[in-house]
Tab-separated table of C-alpha atoms in Angstrom:
chain	number	residue	atom	x	y	z
A	1	MET	CA	-19.960	6.127	51.386
A	2	LYS	CA	-19.545	9.179	49.077
A	3	VAL	CA	-17.705	8.875	45.610
A	4	LEU	CA	-16.686	11.681	43.301
A	5	ALA	CA	-17.344	10.086	39.773
A	6	ILE	CA	-15.595	12.231	36.944
A	7	ASP	CA	-16.140	11.021	33.353
A	8	ASP	CA	-16.994	13.481	30.030
A	9	SER	CA	-19.530	10.728	28.963
A	10	ARG	CA	-23.219	11.666	30.245
A	11	THR	CA	-24.297	8.255	29.685
A	12	ILE	CA	-21.281	6.841	31.952
A	13	ARG	CA	-21.925	9.435	34.518
A	14	GLU	CA	-25.467	8.312	34.433
A	15	LEU	CA	-24.525	4.739	34.683
A	16	VAL	CA	-22.165	5.078	37.473
A	17	ARG	CA	-24.790	7.211	39.346
A	18	VAL	CA	-27.391	4.483	39.085
A	19	THR	CA	-24.950	1.830	40.199
A	20	LEU	CA	-23.934	3.542	43.170
A	21	GLU	CA	-27.045	4.773	44.377
A	22	ARG	CA	-28.709	1.549	44.156
A	23	GLU	CA	-26.020	0.258	46.706
A	24	ALA	CA	-27.012	3.206	48.957
A	25	ILE	CA	-23.459	5.051	47.890
A	26	GLU	CA	-23.574	9.004	47.381
A	27	ALA	CA	-22.181	9.890	43.762
A	28	VAL	CA	-21.189	13.467	42.993
A	29	LEU	CA	-20.976	13.650	39.287
A	30	ALA	CA	-18.015	15.647	37.307
A	31	GLU	CA	-17.693	16.303	33.719
A	32	ASP	CA	-13.878	16.462	33.444
A	33	GLY	CA	-11.199	16.820	35.661
A	34	LEU	CA	-11.300	20.694	36.082
A	35	HIS	CA	-14.865	20.317	36.986
A	36	GLY	CA	-14.111	17.303	39.600
A	37	LEU	CA	-11.352	19.761	41.204
A	38	GLU	CA	-14.085	22.585	41.607
A	39	LEU	CA	-16.386	19.994	43.197
A	40	LEU	CA	-13.842	18.681	45.214
A	41	ALA	CA	-12.535	22.225	46.604
A	42	GLY	CA	-16.382	22.992	47.498
A	43	MET	CA	-16.847	19.808	49.700
A	44	GLU	CA	-17.015	20.217	53.249
A	45	ASP	CA	-16.060	16.387	53.714
A	46	ARG	CA	-13.853	14.801	51.390
A	47	PRO	CA	-15.003	12.041	49.260
A	48	ASP	CA	-14.374	8.420	50.411
A	49	ALA	CA	-12.977	7.359	46.929
A	50	ILE	CA	-12.960	8.905	43.519
A	51	LEU	CA	-13.475	7.499	40.137
A	52	THR	CA	-11.990	9.065	36.960
A	53	ASP	CA	-12.109	8.548	33.312
A	54	VAL	CA	-8.381	9.042	31.512
A	55	ASN	CA	-9.514	10.812	28.185
A	56	MET	CA	-11.223	14.133	28.882
A	57	PRO	CA	-11.376	17.523	27.855
A	58	ARG	CA	-9.809	20.449	29.798
A	59	LEU	CA	-7.868	18.005	32.341
A	60	ASP	CA	-7.448	14.532	31.501
A	61	GLY	CA	-7.446	11.809	34.228
A	62	PHE	CA	-3.804	11.726	35.019
A	63	GLY	CA	-3.152	15.613	35.589
A	64	PHE	CA	-6.381	15.161	37.895
A	65	VAL	CA	-4.763	12.478	39.801
A	66	ARG	CA	-1.536	14.225	40.048
A	67	LYS	CA	-3.413	17.580	41.329
A	68	VAL	CA	-5.715	15.759	44.030
A	69	ARG	CA	-2.476	13.876	45.215
A	70	ASP	CA	-0.681	17.305	45.833
A	71	ARG	CA	-3.507	18.225	47.922
A	72	PRO	CA	-2.539	17.157	51.827
A	73	ASP	CA	-6.094	16.809	52.796
A	74	CYS	CA	-6.807	14.333	49.916
A	75	ALA	CA	-3.676	12.626	49.315
A	76	ASP	CA	-4.811	9.388	50.613
A	77	VAL	CA	-8.202	9.259	49.055
A	78	PRO	CA	-8.556	6.064	47.009
A	79	ILE	CA	-8.687	7.174	43.274
A	80	LEU	CA	-9.873	4.181	40.507
A	81	MET	CA	-9.281	5.096	36.876
A	82	LEU	CA	-12.687	4.053	35.057
A	83	THR	CA	-11.656	4.054	31.340
A	84	THR	CA	-11.804	2.226	28.138
A	85	GLU	CA	-7.854	1.995	27.743
A	86	SER	CA	-6.363	-1.273	29.089
A	87	ALA	CA	-2.873	-0.568	27.924
A	88	LYS	CA	-0.029	-1.409	30.165
A	89	ASP	CA	1.883	1.710	29.734
A	90	LEU	CA	-1.298	3.836	30.567
A	91	LYS	CA	-1.796	1.859	33.856
A	92	GLN	CA	1.795	2.274	34.644
A	93	GLN	CA	1.246	6.103	34.159
A	94	ALA	CA	-1.867	6.257	36.216
A	95	ARG	CA	0.167	4.556	38.905
A	96	ALA	CA	3.305	6.840	38.674
A	97	ALA	CA	0.326	9.601	38.891
A	98	GLY	CA	-1.002	8.246	42.110
A	99	ALA	CA	-4.130	6.313	41.057
A	100	THR	CA	-4.926	3.309	43.242
A	101	GLY	CA	-6.393	1.040	40.669
A	102	TRP	CA	-7.933	0.694	37.322
A	103	ILE	CA	-11.137	-0.410	35.955
A	104	VAL	CA	-11.905	-1.064	32.460
A	105	LYS	CA	-15.100	-0.049	30.621
A	106	PRO	CA	-17.754	-1.240	30.042
A	107	PHE	CA	-17.928	-2.018	33.602
A	108	ASP	CA	-19.460	-4.587	35.783
A	109	PRO	CA	-21.638	-2.879	38.441
A	110	ALA	CA	-21.034	-5.333	41.030
A	111	ARG	CA	-17.185	-5.626	40.267
A	112	LEU	CA	-17.309	-1.765	40.226
A	113	VAL	CA	-18.991	-1.495	43.789
A	114	GLY	CA	-16.573	-4.194	45.266
A	115	ALA	CA	-13.370	-2.473	44.111
A	116	LEU	CA	-14.813	0.710	45.890
A	117	ARG	CA	-15.720	-1.349	49.139
A	118	THR	CA	-12.214	-2.869	48.681
A	119	VAL	CA	-10.120	0.538	48.489
A	120	THR	CA	-12.263	2.193	51.244
A	121	GLY	CA	-12.662	-0.603	53.402
A	122	LEU	CA	-16.188	0.597	53.732
A	123	THR	CA	-19.251	-1.486	53.194
């Protein structure tokens, strides 16, 4: 499984990387939405899932999700929002943009991996 993980916090990116690699999941890391789009454009094989923060400089998570959903080759890639935000209206905004699910930070590593396996159908 390959996951594109986007977060402006270097610490969170590293925690996600370590969590995924312990489960033999490849992690491709980006520091904001624009960087995530750049990496996505350069990938030969699309990721199996995407994790993205909401609040980031240059392009936030909502804008990133909308741009990914506009790409026919990535329209069905599961996208989980990984954020400190938990407000219901923000979750609704994420769903409207095309996000698949929502995980609140700090995250439980087993729950994060379980959610990725659930949305991708991969083990």
